[in-house]
Amino acid sequence: MILCALGGDDTYRLLPYLFDNNELKNVVKKKVFLGFSDTTMNHLMLHKAGLNTFYGQAFLPDVCELQEDMLPYTKSYFKELIENGTIAKIKPSDVWYDSREDFSPDAIGTKMPSHKNNGFELLQGKDIFEGEILGGCIDTIFDIFNGERYANSPEICARYSIFPDLEDWRGKILLLETSEEKAPPEKYRRMLEALKQYGIFDVISGVLVGKPADETYFEEYKDVLIKVINDSSLPVVANLNIGHATPRCIIPFGVAAKVNVADQVITFK
């Protein structure tokens, strides 16, 4: 298993070393790869090399939780993955937690305030849809199209075609979650518009959206998402416990998935 420690916002710099001579493709083997956030770039690299991966948790924020044990919801999926090598289904957590701000020794053993969670929220479209899931942190995906953070990122990502083409996206379910930077709604709009301009919303079968950290801009994000997509027939489901809000489930990429909002479950074949 490859368990990511955390993210890495300049991971795109690895592309020439992994793809100029098919270096990654020549050595990749079937193995569990688990990470989230900026490791979205690693997930896309491995997808390009033909490996299915698992999105949603990492070593430092999840296994190394500062209270006595991992968060129960998070731990249940982590155990399922390392014991079975797969995830059968995910359901919503009963609660969500405030983000940690103190990581000093004084915080060891302390618990995070929790709040009631409302489950999967169908924003539009059919409440049952299917497809393989792919995606990740929208902040990292935006770097593939925009050079605000790293000027040469779009050029290098385009050179190696790291973002799947539209035919690859056809019929898939797009997973999006937002980072701890809590982008203002206007920037969130710009990030979504980059995806819309690419044409992704014309070919996918649905959208899954992770709960934003601390539910910051939660309602604004949902409103912006619906307006940018501008297609009421495309299913959009929000409030998944995935990404930068705790607790976190684990979502398999590249596996046939069925979303059933009425039953509050996503199952994987």
Short mmCIF file of C-alpha atoms in Angstrom, two decimals:
data_model
loop_
_atom_site.label_atom_id
_atom_site.label_comp_id
_atom_site.label_asym_id
_atom_site.label_seq_id
_atom_site.Cartn_x
_atom_site.Cartn_y
_atom_site.Cartn_z
CA MET A 1 0.00 0.00 0.00
CA ILE A 2 1.10 3.56 -0.70
CA LEU A 3 -0.36 5.83 1.99
CA CYS A 4 0.20 9.53 1.35
CA ALA A 5 1.44 11.57 4.28
CA LEU A 6 -0.31 14.77 3.19
CA GLY A 7 -0.67 16.79 -0.03
CA GLY A 8 1.98 18.56 -2.12
CA ASP A 9 0.85 21.50 -4.19
CA ASP A 10 3.76 21.37 -6.68
CA THR A 11 3.43 17.66 -7.48
CA TYR A 12 2.95 18.54 -11.15
CA ARG A 13 6.76 19.05 -11.27
CA LEU A 14 7.13 15.26 -11.27
CA LEU A 15 5.43 14.87 -14.65
CA PRO A 16 8.56 15.05 -16.85
CA TYR A 17 10.34 12.48 -14.69
CA LEU A 18 7.41 10.05 -14.75
CA PHE A 19 6.16 10.35 -18.33
CA ASP A 20 8.95 11.44 -20.71
CA ASN A 21 9.94 7.81 -21.30
CA ASN A 22 6.90 6.04 -19.83
CA GLU A 23 8.78 5.64 -16.55
CA LEU A 24 5.62 5.37 -14.45
CA LYS A 25 3.73 3.15 -16.88
CA ASN A 26 6.64 0.72 -17.06
CA VAL A 27 6.80 0.14 -13.32
CA VAL A 28 3.24 0.61 -12.08
CA LYS A 29 1.68 -2.44 -10.45
CA LYS A 30 -1.70 -3.10 -8.92
CA LYS A 31 -1.45 -1.68 -5.42
CA VAL A 32 -3.58 0.34 -3.02
CA PHE A 33 -2.82 4.07 -3.35
CA LEU A 34 -4.61 6.28 -0.80
CA GLY A 35 -4.45 10.07 -0.54
CA PHE A 36 -6.45 13.27 -1.01
CA SER A 37 -6.05 17.03 -1.42
CA ASP A 38 -3.06 17.96 -3.63
CA THR A 39 -2.39 14.27 -4.22
CA THR A 40 -5.23 14.64 -6.72
CA MET A 41 -2.34 15.11 -9.14
CA ASN A 42 -0.93 11.69 -8.18
CA HIS A 43 -4.36 10.13 -8.67
CA LEU A 44 -4.53 11.59 -12.18
CA MET A 45 -1.00 10.37 -12.92
CA LEU A 46 -1.87 6.84 -11.86
CA HIS A 47 -5.17 6.96 -13.76
CA LYS A 48 -3.18 7.87 -16.88
CA ALA A 49 -0.91 4.91 -16.18
CA GLY A 50 -3.92 2.57 -15.85
CA LEU A 51 -4.11 2.13 -12.07
CA ASN A 52 -7.28 2.57 -10.04
CA THR A 53 -6.76 4.46 -6.77
CA PHE A 54 -8.55 5.34 -3.54
CA TYR A 55 -9.41 8.91 -2.58
CA GLY A 56 -10.20 10.42 0.78
CA GLN A 57 -7.68 9.91 3.60
CA ALA A 58 -4.01 10.43 4.42
CA PHE A 59 -1.56 9.49 7.16
CA LEU A 60 -1.02 12.76 9.06
CA PRO A 61 -4.60 14.11 9.22
CA ASP A 62 -6.34 10.75 9.72
CA VAL A 63 -4.15 7.99 11.15
CA CYS A 64 -2.35 10.57 13.30
CA GLU A 65 -5.52 12.14 14.72
CA LEU A 66 -4.56 13.87 18.00
CA GLN A 67 -7.31 12.44 20.18
CA GLU A 68 -7.04 8.94 21.64
CA ASP A 69 -7.94 7.14 18.40
CA MET A 70 -8.87 7.78 14.79
CA LEU A 71 -12.32 9.27 14.30
CA PRO A 72 -14.75 6.30 14.28
CA TYR A 73 -16.25 6.96 10.83
CA THR A 74 -12.81 7.54 9.32
CA LYS A 75 -11.35 4.47 11.03
CA SER A 76 -14.11 2.17 9.77
CA TYR A 77 -13.24 2.90 6.13
CA PHE A 78 -9.50 2.79 6.71
CA LYS A 79 -9.82 -0.65 8.32
CA GLU A 80 -12.07 -1.90 5.53
CA LEU A 81 -9.53 -0.85 2.92
CA ILE A 82 -6.44 -2.33 4.56
CA GLU A 83 -8.26 -5.55 5.52
CA ASN A 84 -10.16 -6.13 2.26
CA GLY A 85 -8.27 -4.11 -0.32
CA THR A 86 -11.49 -2.43 -1.41
CA ILE A 87 -14.52 -0.43 -0.27
CA ALA A 88 -17.99 -1.96 -0.71
CA LYS A 89 -20.18 1.06 -0.02
CA ILE A 90 -20.23 4.43 1.70
CA LYS A 91 -22.94 6.06 3.77
CA PRO A 92 -23.01 9.52 5.38
CA SER A 93 -21.53 10.14 8.81
CA ASP A 94 -23.93 11.04 11.60
CA VAL A 95 -21.70 13.97 12.61
CA TRP A 96 -19.06 16.32 11.26
CA TYR A 97 -16.26 18.07 13.19
CA ASP A 98 -14.73 21.52 13.36
CA SER A 99 -11.27 21.66 11.80
CA ARG A 100 -8.29 21.52 14.12
CA GLU A 101 -6.34 24.76 14.47
CA ASP A 102 -3.99 23.72 17.28
CA PHE A 103 -1.45 20.99 16.47
CA SER A 104 0.84 21.68 19.42
CA PRO A 105 1.59 19.10 22.14
CA ASP A 106 -1.16 20.74 24.22
CA ALA A 107 -3.72 19.49 21.69
CA ILE A 108 -2.85 15.81 22.16
CA GLY A 109 -5.86 13.98 23.55
CA THR A 110 -8.31 16.81 22.88
CA LYS A 111 -11.51 16.25 20.92
CA MET A 112 -12.95 18.40 18.16
CA PRO A 113 -16.46 19.87 18.56
CA SER A 114 -18.98 17.87 16.54
CA HIS A 115 -22.22 18.77 14.79
CA LYS A 116 -25.16 16.81 13.39
CA ASN A 117 -24.68 15.86 9.76
CA ASN A 118 -27.57 15.95 7.28
CA GLY A 119 -26.50 13.21 4.89
CA PHE A 120 -26.27 13.25 1.11
CA GLU A 121 -28.11 16.24 -0.41
CA LEU A 122 -29.57 15.96 -3.90
CA LEU A 123 -29.30 19.40 -5.46
CA GLN A 124 -30.76 18.49 -8.85
CA GLY A 125 -31.33 15.61 -11.26
CA LYS A 126 -32.21 11.96 -10.67
CA ASP A 127 -31.57 10.50 -7.24
CA ILE A 128 -30.11 7.30 -8.72
CA PHE A 129 -27.25 7.32 -11.24
CA GLU A 130 -24.19 5.27 -12.07
CA GLY A 131 -20.64 5.54 -13.38
CA GLU A 132 -16.99 5.25 -12.41
CA ILE A 133 -15.88 8.03 -10.05
CA LEU A 134 -12.88 10.26 -10.73
CA GLY A 135 -11.86 13.74 -9.61
CA GLY A 136 -10.47 15.22 -6.40
CA CYS A 137 -9.63 18.61 -4.94
CA ILE A 138 -10.93 21.36 -7.22
CA ASP A 139 -8.15 23.73 -6.10
CA THR A 140 -5.55 21.30 -7.45
CA ILE A 141 -7.54 20.61 -10.61
CA PHE A 142 -7.74 24.38 -11.22
CA ASP A 143 -3.92 24.52 -11.21
CA ILE A 144 -4.00 22.28 -14.29
CA PHE A 145 -5.80 25.05 -16.18
CA ASN A 146 -4.63 28.18 -14.36
CA GLY A 147 -1.14 29.45 -13.55
CA GLU A 148 -1.93 31.72 -10.60
CA ARG A 149 -0.20 29.45 -8.09
CA TYR A 150 2.55 28.14 -10.41
CA ALA A 151 3.00 29.91 -13.74
CA ASN A 152 4.27 26.84 -15.63
CA SER A 153 1.71 24.40 -14.24
CA PRO A 154 -0.82 24.65 -17.13
CA GLU A 155 1.89 24.25 -19.77
CA ILE A 156 3.45 21.18 -18.16
CA CYS A 157 0.08 19.57 -17.41
CA ALA A 158 -1.03 20.16 -21.01
CA ARG A 159 2.24 18.74 -22.38
CA TYR A 160 1.59 15.44 -20.63
CA SER A 161 -2.22 15.53 -20.99
CA ILE A 162 -2.60 14.79 -17.30
CA PHE A 163 -6.26 15.79 -17.20
CA PRO A 164 -8.31 13.06 -18.90
CA ASP A 165 -9.80 13.90 -22.28
CA LEU A 166 -13.56 14.20 -22.68
CA GLU A 167 -13.93 10.71 -24.08
CA ASP A 168 -12.29 9.33 -20.93
CA TRP A 169 -14.72 11.38 -18.81
CA ARG A 170 -17.77 10.20 -20.74
CA GLY A 171 -20.21 8.47 -18.38
CA LYS A 172 -18.04 9.03 -15.32
CA ILE A 173 -19.08 10.70 -12.07
CA LEU A 174 -17.03 13.78 -11.20
CA LEU A 175 -15.95 14.09 -7.56
CA LEU A 176 -15.13 17.60 -6.36
CA GLU A 177 -14.05 18.82 -2.93
CA THR A 178 -12.52 22.08 -1.72
CA SER A 179 -9.29 22.64 0.18
CA GLU A 180 -8.57 24.10 3.59
CA GLU A 181 -7.92 27.43 1.88
CA LYS A 182 -11.71 27.90 1.72
CA ALA A 183 -11.82 29.69 -1.61
CA PRO A 184 -14.28 32.60 -1.73
CA PRO A 185 -17.41 31.86 -3.83
CA GLU A 186 -16.14 34.02 -6.72
CA LYS A 187 -12.95 31.94 -7.02
CA TYR A 188 -15.01 28.76 -6.69
CA ARG A 189 -17.03 30.02 -9.65
CA ARG A 190 -13.86 30.56 -11.68
CA MET A 191 -12.64 27.05 -10.87
CA LEU A 192 -15.95 25.54 -11.98
CA GLU A 193 -16.03 27.67 -15.11
CA ALA A 194 -12.65 26.25 -16.12
CA LEU A 195 -14.18 22.78 -15.97
CA LYS A 196 -17.28 23.93 -17.83
CA GLN A 197 -15.17 25.47 -20.59
CA TYR A 198 -13.32 22.16 -20.89
CA GLY A 199 -16.70 20.54 -21.57
CA ILE A 200 -16.73 18.06 -18.71
CA PHE A 201 -20.31 18.75 -17.61
CA ASP A 202 -21.53 17.77 -21.08
CA VAL A 203 -20.23 14.20 -20.86
CA ILE A 204 -20.33 13.04 -17.23
CA SER A 205 -23.24 11.19 -15.61
CA GLY A 206 -23.26 13.11 -12.33
CA VAL A 207 -21.36 15.19 -9.78
CA LEU A 208 -20.48 14.35 -6.17
CA VAL A 209 -19.44 17.21 -3.90
CA GLY A 210 -17.56 16.91 -0.61
CA LYS A 211 -18.55 18.89 2.46
CA PRO A 212 -16.36 22.01 2.69
CA ALA A 213 -14.19 22.40 5.79
CA ASP A 214 -16.22 23.83 8.67
CA GLU A 215 -19.13 24.16 6.19
CA THR A 216 -17.60 27.50 5.16
CA TYR A 217 -19.41 28.89 2.08
CA PHE A 218 -21.42 25.65 1.94
CA GLU A 219 -24.66 27.25 0.73
CA GLU A 220 -22.83 29.66 -1.57
CA TYR A 221 -20.87 26.82 -3.18
CA LYS A 222 -24.03 24.85 -3.87
CA ASP A 223 -25.70 27.88 -5.47
CA VAL A 224 -22.66 28.64 -7.64
CA LEU A 225 -22.34 25.01 -8.71
CA ILE A 226 -25.91 24.81 -9.98
CA LYS A 227 -25.66 28.13 -11.80
CA VAL A 228 -22.36 27.30 -13.52
CA ILE A 229 -23.47 23.81 -14.62
CA ASN A 230 -26.71 25.31 -15.93
CA ASP A 231 -28.20 21.92 -16.75
CA SER A 232 -30.91 20.73 -14.38
CA SER A 233 -30.83 17.21 -15.81
CA LEU A 234 -27.29 16.52 -14.53
CA PRO A 235 -27.47 14.88 -11.07
CA VAL A 236 -25.55 16.78 -8.40
CA VAL A 237 -25.18 15.40 -4.87
CA ALA A 238 -23.56 17.45 -2.11
CA ASN A 239 -22.41 16.91 1.47
CA LEU A 240 -20.30 13.80 1.07
CA ASN A 241 -17.90 13.17 3.96
CA ILE A 242 -14.86 13.32 1.72
CA GLY A 243 -11.96 15.72 1.40
CA HIS A 244 -11.04 18.50 3.80
CA ALA A 245 -13.95 18.21 6.24
CA THR A 246 -13.75 15.54 8.92
CA PRO A 247 -14.59 12.71 9.23
CA ARG A 248 -13.59 11.20 5.91
CA CYS A 249 -14.70 8.14 3.99
CA ILE A 250 -12.73 6.53 1.15
CA ILE A 251 -13.95 6.48 -2.46
CA PRO A 252 -12.55 4.00 -5.02
CA PHE A 253 -11.71 5.58 -8.38
CA GLY A 254 -12.24 3.64 -11.59
CA VAL A 255 -14.79 1.21 -10.13
CA ALA A 256 -18.43 0.98 -11.21
CA ALA A 257 -20.44 2.94 -8.65
CA LYS A 258 -24.17 3.38 -8.06
CA VAL A 259 -25.39 6.48 -6.23
CA ASN A 260 -28.75 6.15 -4.47
CA VAL A 261 -29.63 9.34 -2.63
CA ALA A 262 -33.02 8.05 -1.43
CA ASP A 263 -31.27 5.16 0.34
CA GLN A 264 -28.32 7.40 1.33
CA VAL A 265 -25.73 5.00 -0.04
CA ILE A 266 -23.12 4.71 -2.77
CA THR A 267 -22.24 1.13 -3.66
CA PHE A 268 -19.23 -0.16 -5.60
CA LYS A 269 -19.06 -3.29 -7.73
#
